[in-house]
XYZ file of C-alpha atoms in Angstrom:
671
model
C 147.808 -89.881 -108.376
C 147.494 -86.066 -108.970
C 146.213 -84.082 -112.271
C 148.698 -84.987 -114.693
C 152.050 -86.639 -114.073
C 154.440 -85.054 -116.322
C 156.228 -87.304 -118.399
C 160.080 -84.743 -118.786
C 159.766 -83.636 -115.560
C 162.967 -85.353 -114.761
C 164.735 -82.920 -116.753
C 164.375 -80.430 -113.859
C 166.932 -82.636 -112.448
C 169.522 -82.366 -115.518
C 172.482 -79.998 -116.003
C 171.684 -76.649 -118.017
C 173.389 -75.963 -121.078
C 174.099 -72.745 -122.833
C 173.380 -69.058 -121.259
C 170.467 -68.283 -119.675
C 168.748 -65.324 -120.830
C 165.006 -63.437 -120.208
C 161.950 -64.995 -121.124
C 159.064 -62.912 -122.578
C 157.205 -63.688 -118.913
C 160.136 -63.401 -116.342
C 163.121 -65.672 -115.213
C 165.432 -67.197 -116.790
C 165.556 -68.998 -119.696
C 168.724 -71.577 -120.536
C 168.395 -70.508 -124.217
C 170.075 -67.874 -125.544
C 169.166 -67.181 -129.246
C 170.520 -63.627 -129.200
C 173.786 -65.239 -130.118
C 175.165 -67.080 -133.313
C 175.029 -69.685 -133.045
C 172.597 -69.545 -130.490
C 173.043 -71.777 -127.169
C 170.680 -74.451 -126.914
C 170.211 -77.952 -124.793
C 171.198 -80.901 -126.486
C 167.855 -81.855 -126.008
C 166.309 -79.195 -128.189
C 164.423 -79.961 -131.038
C 164.744 -78.059 -134.590
C 161.562 -76.894 -136.044
C 162.750 -74.508 -138.215
C 161.416 -76.956 -141.527
C 158.126 -78.054 -139.736
C 157.241 -74.510 -138.843
C 158.199 -73.593 -142.685
C 155.929 -76.269 -143.642
C 152.913 -74.983 -141.539
C 153.095 -71.541 -142.812
C 152.451 -72.839 -146.364
C 149.477 -74.559 -145.482
C 148.648 -71.149 -143.365
C 149.186 -69.083 -146.873
C 147.010 -71.604 -148.644
C 143.985 -71.135 -145.976
C 144.198 -67.495 -145.947
C 145.655 -67.551 -142.342
C 147.565 -64.961 -140.067
C 147.800 -67.546 -137.003
C 147.185 -70.990 -136.013
C 145.569 -72.745 -132.799
C 147.332 -75.723 -132.036
C 146.192 -77.200 -128.729
C 147.366 -80.518 -126.958
C 144.156 -82.551 -126.542
C 142.156 -84.689 -129.046
C 138.892 -84.790 -130.301
C 137.552 -86.042 -127.400
C 139.203 -83.715 -124.836
C 140.988 -86.559 -123.151
C 143.768 -86.329 -120.263
C 145.695 -88.792 -122.047
C 146.124 -88.674 -125.866
C 147.564 -90.987 -128.080
C 150.889 -90.417 -129.690
C 148.935 -89.829 -133.304
C 147.506 -86.623 -132.019
C 150.513 -85.292 -130.362
C 150.343 -82.424 -132.878
C 151.595 -79.643 -130.217
C 154.669 -81.517 -129.272
C 155.545 -82.346 -132.539
C 155.762 -78.863 -134.294
C 157.048 -77.486 -130.897
C 159.019 -80.701 -129.525
C 157.491 -79.681 -126.165
C 156.344 -82.883 -124.652
C 154.682 -82.046 -121.339
C 151.405 -82.779 -120.762
C 149.939 -79.460 -120.583
C 150.234 -76.610 -123.080
C 149.040 -75.134 -126.304
C 150.752 -73.126 -129.329
C 150.132 -70.259 -131.922
C 152.181 -69.811 -134.890
C 151.743 -66.761 -136.938
C 153.407 -65.564 -140.201
C 156.626 -64.872 -138.405
C 156.575 -66.046 -135.100
C 155.820 -69.057 -132.538
C 154.461 -69.240 -129.180
C 153.600 -71.891 -126.585
C 151.779 -71.142 -123.313
C 152.500 -73.783 -120.164
C 152.488 -74.179 -116.566
C 155.310 -73.381 -113.881
C 155.375 -77.540 -113.846
C 156.732 -77.865 -117.164
C 158.821 -74.279 -117.775
C 162.346 -75.735 -117.681
C 161.565 -78.489 -119.756
C 159.887 -76.548 -122.359
C 162.977 -74.624 -122.270
C 165.122 -77.655 -123.106
C 162.793 -78.927 -125.851
C 162.076 -75.873 -127.876
C 164.396 -74.313 -130.032
C 164.715 -70.648 -130.862
C 162.260 -70.910 -133.245
C 159.575 -70.672 -129.845
C 158.518 -67.654 -127.328
C 157.606 -69.723 -123.979
C 155.216 -67.837 -121.908
C 154.877 -68.655 -118.504
C 150.860 -68.650 -118.405
C 148.100 -70.829 -118.871
C 144.304 -70.205 -120.229
C 142.797 -68.642 -123.531
C 143.121 -64.998 -121.994
C 146.789 -64.807 -122.495
C 147.011 -66.404 -125.793
C 144.195 -63.904 -127.077
C 146.382 -61.203 -125.768
C 148.818 -62.078 -127.463
C 146.922 -62.787 -130.910
C 145.606 -59.614 -130.964
C 149.562 -57.727 -130.023
C 150.910 -59.850 -133.175
C 147.766 -60.142 -135.611
C 146.831 -56.824 -137.248
C 143.268 -55.678 -137.972
C 141.779 -57.742 -140.533
C 143.822 -61.033 -139.896
C 142.346 -64.391 -139.495
C 143.044 -67.163 -136.924
C 142.346 -70.457 -137.672
C 141.706 -73.551 -135.651
C 140.720 -77.399 -135.777
C 136.846 -76.985 -134.233
C 137.429 -80.812 -133.373
C 140.070 -79.628 -130.599
C 138.468 -76.902 -129.158
C 135.910 -77.360 -126.444
C 132.862 -75.034 -126.302
C 134.108 -73.449 -123.206
C 137.625 -72.574 -125.269
C 135.849 -71.616 -128.176
C 133.439 -69.309 -126.647
C 136.572 -67.660 -124.681
C 138.409 -67.027 -127.752
C 135.356 -65.360 -129.650
C 134.732 -63.252 -126.546
C 138.306 -62.034 -126.574
C 138.461 -61.141 -130.300
C 134.718 -59.642 -130.110
C 134.899 -56.750 -132.063
C 138.695 -56.168 -132.835
C 138.083 -56.867 -136.602
C 139.838 -60.237 -136.540
C 138.317 -63.640 -137.359
C 138.025 -66.963 -135.846
C 137.626 -69.244 -138.738
C 137.386 -73.113 -138.311
C 139.926 -75.566 -140.298
C 138.192 -78.964 -140.144
C 141.145 -80.631 -142.056
C 144.294 -80.201 -139.562
C 146.859 -77.950 -140.911
C 149.135 -80.087 -138.813
C 148.017 -83.230 -139.806
C 148.636 -82.253 -143.169
C 152.439 -81.659 -142.966
C 153.542 -84.205 -140.423
C 153.402 -86.841 -143.248
C 154.733 -90.335 -142.811
C 156.496 -89.752 -139.620
C 152.617 -89.218 -137.823
C 152.482 -92.631 -135.721
C 149.531 -94.406 -137.163
C 145.787 -94.745 -135.550
C 145.847 -97.159 -132.889
C 143.915 -100.331 -134.086
C 144.090 -103.164 -131.446
C 140.945 -105.231 -131.535
C 137.783 -103.376 -129.509
C 136.609 -106.514 -126.884
C 133.893 -107.016 -124.626
C 133.893 -107.465 -121.004
C 132.605 -110.562 -119.247
C 129.724 -110.234 -117.514
C 131.299 -110.859 -114.050
C 133.615 -107.738 -114.919
C 130.461 -105.589 -115.550
C 128.148 -104.218 -113.093
C 124.900 -104.164 -115.878
C 124.395 -105.081 -118.869
C 124.781 -102.579 -121.857
C 120.907 -103.185 -122.859
C 120.015 -102.158 -119.178
C 122.208 -99.244 -119.209
C 120.760 -98.046 -122.535
C 117.528 -98.465 -121.210
C 118.302 -96.122 -118.126
C 119.710 -93.391 -120.298
C 116.183 -93.324 -122.297
C 114.372 -93.438 -119.195
C 116.069 -90.236 -118.280
C 115.501 -88.676 -121.582
C 111.562 -89.489 -121.108
C 111.942 -87.977 -117.752
C 114.007 -84.747 -118.707
C 112.094 -81.210 -119.117
C 113.003 -80.652 -122.582
C 112.353 -84.418 -123.778
C 115.498 -84.794 -125.557
C 115.478 -87.510 -128.356
C 119.218 -88.066 -128.378
C 121.964 -88.265 -126.347
C 125.414 -87.568 -127.990
C 128.569 -89.066 -126.263
C 131.679 -87.972 -127.182
C 134.095 -88.279 -124.205
C 136.156 -91.808 -125.199
C 135.004 -93.261 -121.707
C 131.550 -92.820 -122.147
C 130.596 -95.100 -125.026
C 132.970 -97.569 -123.305
C 131.131 -97.895 -120.097
C 127.915 -97.473 -122.176
C 128.499 -100.843 -124.017
C 131.385 -102.586 -121.830
C 133.779 -102.388 -124.909
C 137.599 -101.639 -123.903
C 140.542 -101.606 -126.133
C 144.291 -99.971 -125.713
C 144.135 -96.254 -128.014
C 144.722 -93.887 -125.019
C 147.892 -94.682 -122.765
C 146.683 -96.005 -119.318
C 143.584 -96.074 -120.842
C 141.465 -98.779 -121.901
C 139.790 -96.603 -124.212
C 138.926 -96.987 -128.269
C 138.327 -93.998 -130.779
C 134.235 -93.644 -130.763
C 131.477 -91.827 -130.605
C 127.749 -92.565 -130.078
C 124.396 -91.651 -130.824
C 121.623 -92.577 -128.710
C 118.241 -91.807 -129.769
C 114.518 -92.864 -127.923
C 114.494 -95.108 -131.326
C 118.084 -96.280 -132.496
C 121.528 -96.701 -131.431
C 124.586 -95.547 -133.326
C 127.947 -96.665 -132.878
C 130.529 -94.138 -134.335
C 133.883 -96.567 -134.581
C 136.154 -98.142 -137.184
C 134.178 -101.223 -137.684
C 137.418 -103.307 -138.672
C 138.175 -103.738 -135.343
C 135.102 -105.417 -134.111
C 135.617 -109.244 -134.420
C 132.813 -111.204 -135.010
C 132.482 -112.203 -131.003
C 132.387 -108.552 -130.334
C 129.615 -107.683 -133.139
C 127.443 -111.045 -132.052
C 127.949 -109.299 -128.275
C 126.256 -105.966 -129.506
C 123.551 -107.950 -131.333
C 122.619 -110.863 -128.901
C 118.851 -110.191 -128.283
C 118.867 -107.401 -130.805
C 115.113 -105.802 -131.040
C 114.323 -102.674 -133.069
C 114.966 -100.524 -130.053
C 118.035 -102.669 -128.685
C 119.888 -102.868 -132.056
C 123.506 -100.966 -132.540
C 124.518 -100.220 -135.807
C 127.722 -99.499 -136.623
C 128.698 -96.500 -138.819
C 132.050 -95.025 -139.625
C 133.733 -92.966 -137.234
C 134.871 -90.691 -139.855
C 131.281 -89.693 -140.490
C 130.109 -88.670 -137.044
C 130.261 -84.916 -137.857
C 127.665 -85.097 -140.987
C 125.498 -87.540 -139.089
C 125.049 -85.426 -136.455
C 124.616 -82.676 -139.373
C 121.946 -84.556 -140.822
C 120.168 -85.641 -137.861
C 119.683 -82.457 -136.757
C 117.261 -81.314 -139.724
C 114.686 -83.114 -138.344
C 112.176 -82.368 -135.417
C 115.138 -83.282 -132.478
C 116.647 -82.331 -129.658
C 120.176 -83.225 -129.257
C 121.484 -83.510 -125.074
C 125.303 -83.342 -124.764
C 127.803 -82.901 -122.049
C 129.280 -79.609 -123.162
C 132.723 -80.500 -121.038
C 133.723 -83.631 -123.384
C 131.821 -81.780 -126.752
C 133.827 -80.221 -129.071
C 133.048 -77.265 -131.159
C 133.172 -79.588 -134.070
C 130.050 -81.334 -133.503
C 128.227 -78.308 -131.457
C 128.934 -76.197 -133.998
C 126.897 -78.221 -136.822
C 123.451 -78.587 -133.841
C 121.321 -75.572 -134.226
C 120.824 -73.892 -130.884
C 117.368 -74.156 -130.327
C 117.687 -78.229 -131.245
C 120.418 -78.116 -127.931
C 119.980 -79.386 -124.658
C 123.094 -78.669 -122.957
C 124.387 -79.600 -119.170
C 127.828 -79.818 -118.110
C 128.302 -83.604 -117.845
C 126.230 -86.128 -120.108
C 123.464 -88.576 -118.367
C 126.035 -91.139 -119.173
C 128.875 -89.957 -117.285
C 126.433 -88.909 -114.420
C 125.465 -92.512 -114.341
C 128.703 -94.032 -114.648
C 129.942 -92.190 -111.504
C 127.396 -93.834 -109.286
C 128.689 -97.505 -108.771
C 126.142 -100.091 -108.055
C 126.475 -102.755 -105.667
C 127.882 -105.134 -108.191
C 130.543 -102.228 -109.084
C 131.712 -101.739 -105.695
C 132.035 -104.869 -104.839
C 134.552 -105.523 -107.944
C 136.730 -102.211 -107.393
C 136.913 -103.475 -103.433
C 138.267 -107.079 -104.934
C 140.591 -105.061 -107.087
C 141.879 -103.239 -104.441
C 143.078 -106.167 -102.503
C 144.690 -107.946 -105.025
C 146.536 -104.369 -105.559
C 147.159 -103.848 -101.952
C 149.105 -107.202 -102.078
C 151.630 -106.238 -104.793
C 152.039 -102.783 -103.370
C 152.999 -104.565 -99.920
C 154.970 -106.888 -102.023
C 156.801 -103.732 -103.330
C 157.600 -102.159 -99.363
C 159.198 -105.572 -98.548
C 161.540 -105.703 -101.720
C 162.577 -102.366 -100.996
C 162.621 -102.697 -97.453
C 165.479 -105.768 -98.811
C 167.041 -104.067 -101.226
C 167.730 -100.431 -100.672
C 169.624 -100.687 -97.965
C 172.357 -102.576 -100.188
C 172.504 -99.966 -102.582
C 171.073 -101.949 -105.417
C 167.386 -99.636 -106.126
C 167.089 -96.616 -108.281
C 163.750 -94.438 -108.762
C 163.454 -96.385 -112.363
C 163.965 -99.649 -111.590
C 161.858 -99.094 -108.618
C 159.147 -97.992 -111.086
C 159.387 -101.044 -113.155
C 159.431 -103.357 -110.082
C 156.438 -102.282 -108.417
C 154.922 -102.626 -112.573
C 155.705 -105.746 -113.049
C 154.488 -107.056 -109.188
C 151.224 -105.153 -109.988
C 151.359 -107.220 -113.661
C 151.840 -110.668 -111.933
C 147.835 -109.939 -110.504
C 145.009 -111.823 -112.028
C 143.119 -109.660 -113.688
C 146.065 -106.986 -114.595
C 146.057 -105.210 -117.591
C 148.784 -103.014 -117.059
C 149.610 -99.943 -115.196
C 146.457 -96.821 -114.645
C 149.296 -93.809 -115.250
C 152.635 -93.756 -115.844
C 154.423 -94.759 -111.946
C 155.872 -91.696 -110.260
C 158.625 -93.065 -108.100
C 160.378 -90.126 -106.334
C 163.527 -90.471 -104.213
C 164.860 -87.091 -101.971
C 164.593 -83.869 -103.652
C 163.313 -85.410 -106.682
C 159.748 -86.197 -104.532
C 159.256 -82.360 -103.927
C 158.416 -82.357 -107.892
C 154.518 -83.278 -107.891
C 154.896 -84.503 -111.369
C 158.232 -86.524 -111.333
C 158.835 -89.561 -113.266
C 162.350 -91.044 -113.627
C 163.277 -93.013 -117.160
C 165.901 -95.128 -117.767
C 168.277 -92.630 -118.236
C 167.964 -90.238 -115.864
C 166.910 -90.928 -112.015
C 168.372 -90.991 -108.734
C 169.388 -93.978 -106.178
C 167.380 -95.039 -103.666
C 169.195 -94.424 -100.262
C 168.090 -95.361 -96.519
C 169.134 -91.541 -95.559
C 166.017 -90.101 -97.643
C 162.665 -89.825 -98.149
C 161.299 -91.664 -100.839
C 157.750 -91.455 -102.728
C 155.898 -93.650 -104.667
C 152.217 -93.105 -106.561
C 151.056 -95.738 -108.756
C 148.224 -97.906 -109.771
C 147.106 -100.504 -111.801
C 144.357 -101.261 -114.184
C 142.418 -104.543 -113.864
C 139.520 -106.006 -115.476
C 137.192 -105.423 -111.984
C 138.744 -102.150 -111.463
C 141.232 -99.078 -111.405
C 142.978 -98.414 -108.358
C 145.748 -95.533 -107.591
C 147.526 -95.784 -104.166
C 150.342 -93.179 -102.739
C 152.649 -94.225 -100.244
C 155.925 -92.227 -98.728
C 158.433 -94.240 -96.950
C 161.697 -93.529 -95.388
C 164.211 -96.533 -94.227
C 166.353 -94.818 -91.989
C 166.761 -92.062 -89.117
C 163.913 -88.783 -90.682
C 164.371 -85.672 -89.265
C 161.741 -84.062 -86.639
C 160.067 -81.595 -89.413
C 159.688 -84.727 -91.717
C 157.780 -86.957 -88.927
C 155.731 -83.345 -87.926
C 154.839 -83.197 -91.790
C 154.344 -86.759 -92.255
C 151.971 -86.523 -89.573
C 149.977 -83.630 -90.321
C 149.652 -84.708 -93.736
C 148.449 -88.075 -92.219
C 146.003 -86.331 -89.909
C 144.549 -84.624 -93.242
C 144.025 -88.134 -94.841
C 142.755 -89.516 -91.895
C 140.252 -86.159 -91.022
C 138.584 -86.558 -94.324
C 138.388 -90.059 -94.303
C 136.677 -90.297 -91.055
C 134.368 -86.815 -91.744
C 130.475 -87.305 -91.951
C 128.846 -84.881 -94.207
C 125.127 -84.256 -95.546
C 123.994 -85.853 -98.460
C 124.727 -83.755 -101.675
C 127.596 -81.750 -100.384
C 130.248 -80.644 -102.924
C 133.588 -81.966 -102.605
C 134.946 -78.516 -102.471
C 132.740 -77.185 -99.663
C 134.688 -80.658 -96.917
C 138.109 -80.357 -98.973
C 139.808 -77.890 -96.467
C 139.195 -80.952 -93.813
C 142.607 -82.551 -95.522
C 144.811 -79.373 -95.213
C 143.437 -78.653 -91.310
C 146.658 -79.703 -89.658
C 148.979 -78.349 -91.784
C 147.477 -75.088 -92.178
C 147.700 -74.807 -88.308
C 151.351 -74.898 -88.863
C 151.972 -72.457 -91.736
C 152.141 -75.255 -94.146
C 150.043 -76.393 -97.149
C 150.028 -77.977 -100.528
C 149.336 -77.152 -104.145
C 147.347 -79.771 -105.720
C 143.653 -81.084 -105.512
C 143.169 -82.988 -102.898
C 141.326 -86.126 -104.728
C 139.485 -87.220 -107.858
C 137.370 -89.778 -109.209
C 138.270 -93.326 -110.000
C 136.759 -96.387 -112.436
C 135.544 -99.440 -113.098
C 138.673 -100.231 -115.278
C 138.287 -97.033 -117.133
C 140.038 -93.604 -116.165
C 142.189 -92.896 -113.321
C 141.226 -89.562 -113.063
C 137.214 -90.529 -113.638
C 135.558 -86.941 -113.810
C 132.560 -85.440 -112.439
C 133.649 -86.377 -109.368
C 136.391 -84.861 -106.771
C 137.066 -81.877 -104.651
C 137.324 -79.296 -106.995
C 135.178 -76.384 -107.885
C 133.730 -78.269 -111.051
C 133.126 -81.459 -109.483
C 129.549 -82.459 -108.641
C 127.885 -83.455 -105.302
C 129.073 -86.011 -103.197
C 126.680 -89.458 -103.867
C 126.419 -92.373 -102.305
C 128.431 -95.352 -104.521
C 131.199 -92.747 -105.753
C 134.420 -93.888 -105.713
C 137.158 -90.634 -104.901
C 140.760 -90.530 -103.820
C 141.873 -88.891 -100.866
C 145.590 -87.289 -101.078
C 147.400 -84.583 -99.118
C 151.110 -83.606 -99.305
C 153.519 -81.712 -98.527
C 156.698 -80.616 -100.369
C 159.697 -79.126 -98.866
C 161.506 -77.300 -102.760
C 165.035 -79.151 -102.796
C 164.916 -81.794 -100.352
C 161.755 -83.857 -99.678
C 157.952 -84.918 -100.931
C 155.063 -86.063 -99.117
C 151.767 -87.923 -100.189
C 149.278 -90.449 -98.815
C 146.860 -91.588 -101.040
C 143.863 -93.897 -100.574
C 140.567 -94.537 -102.383
C 137.518 -94.323 -100.980
C 134.004 -95.237 -101.709
C 131.097 -92.893 -100.663
C 128.851 -94.352 -97.979
C 125.698 -94.091 -95.812
C 126.522 -92.766 -92.679
C 124.785 -93.746 -89.472
C 124.230 -91.015 -87.014
C 122.746 -91.107 -83.536
C 119.795 -88.828 -84.929
C 119.267 -89.840 -87.988
C 118.948 -87.821 -91.511
C 120.709 -88.412 -94.880
C 124.712 -88.597 -94.172
C 127.012 -89.036 -96.048
C 130.349 -91.092 -94.802
C 134.132 -92.589 -96.512
C 134.708 -96.309 -96.540
C 138.541 -96.747 -97.488
C 138.886 -99.266 -99.988
C 143.277 -99.000 -100.141
C 144.646 -101.164 -97.695
C 148.196 -100.807 -97.256
C 150.105 -99.578 -93.970
C 151.505 -95.844 -93.777
C 155.292 -95.513 -92.256
C 155.622 -96.360 -88.832
C 158.413 -94.455 -87.981
C 157.321 -91.462 -90.023
C 154.725 -90.888 -87.331
C 154.494 -88.938 -84.417
C 152.083 -90.441 -82.510
C 152.188 -87.175 -79.927
C 150.555 -84.926 -82.474
C 147.603 -87.397 -83.198
C 144.331 -86.829 -81.347
C 142.591 -89.720 -80.086
C 139.978 -90.168 -82.535
C 142.507 -89.766 -85.646
C 144.547 -92.458 -83.273
C 141.611 -94.907 -83.037
C 140.879 -94.885 -86.528
C 144.144 -95.375 -87.681
C 144.411 -98.525 -85.061
C 140.922 -99.570 -86.950
C 142.181 -98.800 -90.435
C 145.420 -101.421 -89.551
C 142.809 -103.815 -88.266
C 140.711 -104.159 -91.476
C 143.933 -104.315 -93.526
C 144.837 -107.116 -91.176
C 141.367 -108.761 -91.370
C 141.577 -108.446 -95.296
C 144.920 -108.736 -96.669
C 146.381 -111.257 -93.898
C 144.220 -114.314 -95.387
C 145.062 -113.317 -99.362
C 148.895 -113.179 -97.951
C 148.515 -116.231 -96.267
C 146.646 -118.131 -98.759
C 149.338 -117.284 -101.403
C 152.217 -118.056 -98.906
C 153.393 -115.030 -98.653
C 154.974 -115.625 -95.386
C 157.622 -112.537 -95.661
C 154.586 -110.178 -96.682
C 152.611 -111.551 -94.132
C 155.079 -110.721 -91.389
C 155.802 -107.601 -92.304
C 151.864 -106.879 -92.566
C 151.522 -107.659 -89.109
C 154.611 -106.002 -87.783
C 153.411 -102.790 -89.654
C 149.475 -103.049 -88.399
C 150.343 -103.476 -84.969
C 148.017 -101.076 -82.397
C 150.088 -97.519 -82.355
C 150.002 -95.652 -78.712
C 149.914 -92.090 -77.770
C 148.142 -89.153 -78.743
C 147.711 -85.418 -78.566
C 145.485 -84.173 -75.348
C 145.488 -80.199 -76.722
C 142.082 -78.666 -77.485
C 141.066 -79.069 -81.076
C 137.590 -79.117 -82.660
C 135.788 -81.824 -81.148
C 134.447 -84.993 -83.173
C 130.961 -84.469 -82.282
C 131.125 -81.062 -84.096
C 132.631 -82.225 -87.561
C 128.819 -82.719 -88.863
C 127.891 -79.231 -87.837
C 130.839 -77.447 -89.735
C 130.253 -79.679 -92.582
C 126.499 -78.495 -92.672
C 127.859 -74.697 -92.234
C 129.938 -74.747 -94.953
C 127.610 -76.225 -96.926
C 124.925 -73.722 -96.191
C 127.587 -70.746 -96.728
C 129.800 -71.965 -99.699
C 126.941 -74.748 -101.419
């Protein structure tokens, strides 16, 4: 799955209403706000009353502008409806975008995935700016807010870097950035605001965890003792950090089994900040089992985290934080000399590296997930030619098959089910109201995943039930070649993903093709489908044995089709001829690729050898599971689609024996 799947990208296929005009950032806007009455899409939300109420609140706080980010107090990728403030105030429901409201204007900034969606959802109260980042927002503030102006923000919705960036851009401008801890949108949202999630918080059975929470606490404390700056506490702000540390789960965040919480782990106490009413007697007993002075969990009120941190910071202490997920709301109450800063907390780093039991759990989850996906592909093969399947019914069916698997806990993200030209929209998802029929004459892309008690999955396959064009076959094959080249790579230990990411693009680059998204992301054990800090981006950490990452090259032909092939792989120790410390990938996603889309004449001998060995592995691991369940039709399909492929290219290419040398050279050059 690519980061991130947009909820309303389907609107790109809807009809355009109204008359276009120029936006403030170039391009045509389907709204026409210069006429009376204005021409607006029927999907536009009337925000006049909401903005009037917000400006009253701003006036009461002597503010000239108010910044409204699209996040929660934990910098979560997905947020609960309770935290969708930017959506409610603007009408724009896309998953990325920030807003600023002044006394007379309202503006929203988002990226190209959501420009059309924003135009269809926002009324004429709003300007659309087709840029992202704090720099263009700060430039707008400087242009619109006079000297002496005051700009308000909720410190719990600002990352440390966001706060520093705004401070930098406004420095010396005679404009002030002021933190308002009582969110102004919350003040006016009123009874319409969705309630705070309140489902029970439960603990995982021991068979689904890599180690006990007590062992995890002891491991983090060991890191504290060995740290050069001798921190006395670790503050955990990201929701998956606390969930992982205590082996606890709930359902506060869509597609993620998390719950609102913080943890302050000191060298002598464990303080869990959470709504205590959500903890059953069994969960409380679980947290107090074998309680000793150093391993007793104190339950404290979630809403008291700021004052508790402020009070703790009054002592002779040093607090270790991960700056990527700590908000300015907490950072700002800790004296600078008492901070121990790192990009990621020790819990985030420990969580990224799975132990042997966790690795086995994830492997098991992917076996069951492969059965569900294969059942879906067989179902499609039978039903699409009859004209009875559309993108949304397909989405429902693959989710249904996963839901029938043992230990299933729902999808891990919103399924991307895209046919034909819709697959060229990288973040497309259909709805019950707006979708396309699946056709044997078009390519179909399905990017989906599941949450299971033993692991999280994410896989993408692209298929064609008819006769693909030669260009479609070449593009598909080159995407597959990139997937193979990266999956079979051997590279030095501690190499950053960004250094080797180009191997996934090389076959596409050779003919002038490319893709515009990242190549992969980390994945958790019944946690986040996008688990940081693992992956191939510039801000990801170096690869280490025990990490799981997706590998997902693609290609998108605007207005025609899209291709993505995504597998999840485990980073393992490589066995090399001359030894040394090297790593490789073990692919744990076990679903065949589309045979009629592969041009074997383009494949190099080593790529063909890898592919046939992969198919042999699928037969060995998935075949018996299908037979055990008496899924004979699916088993025969598997055998047909994993038969050895023949052919292969003989043209000169980078020898496999030089792969390690190239990776090492890249490390020394870029690392």
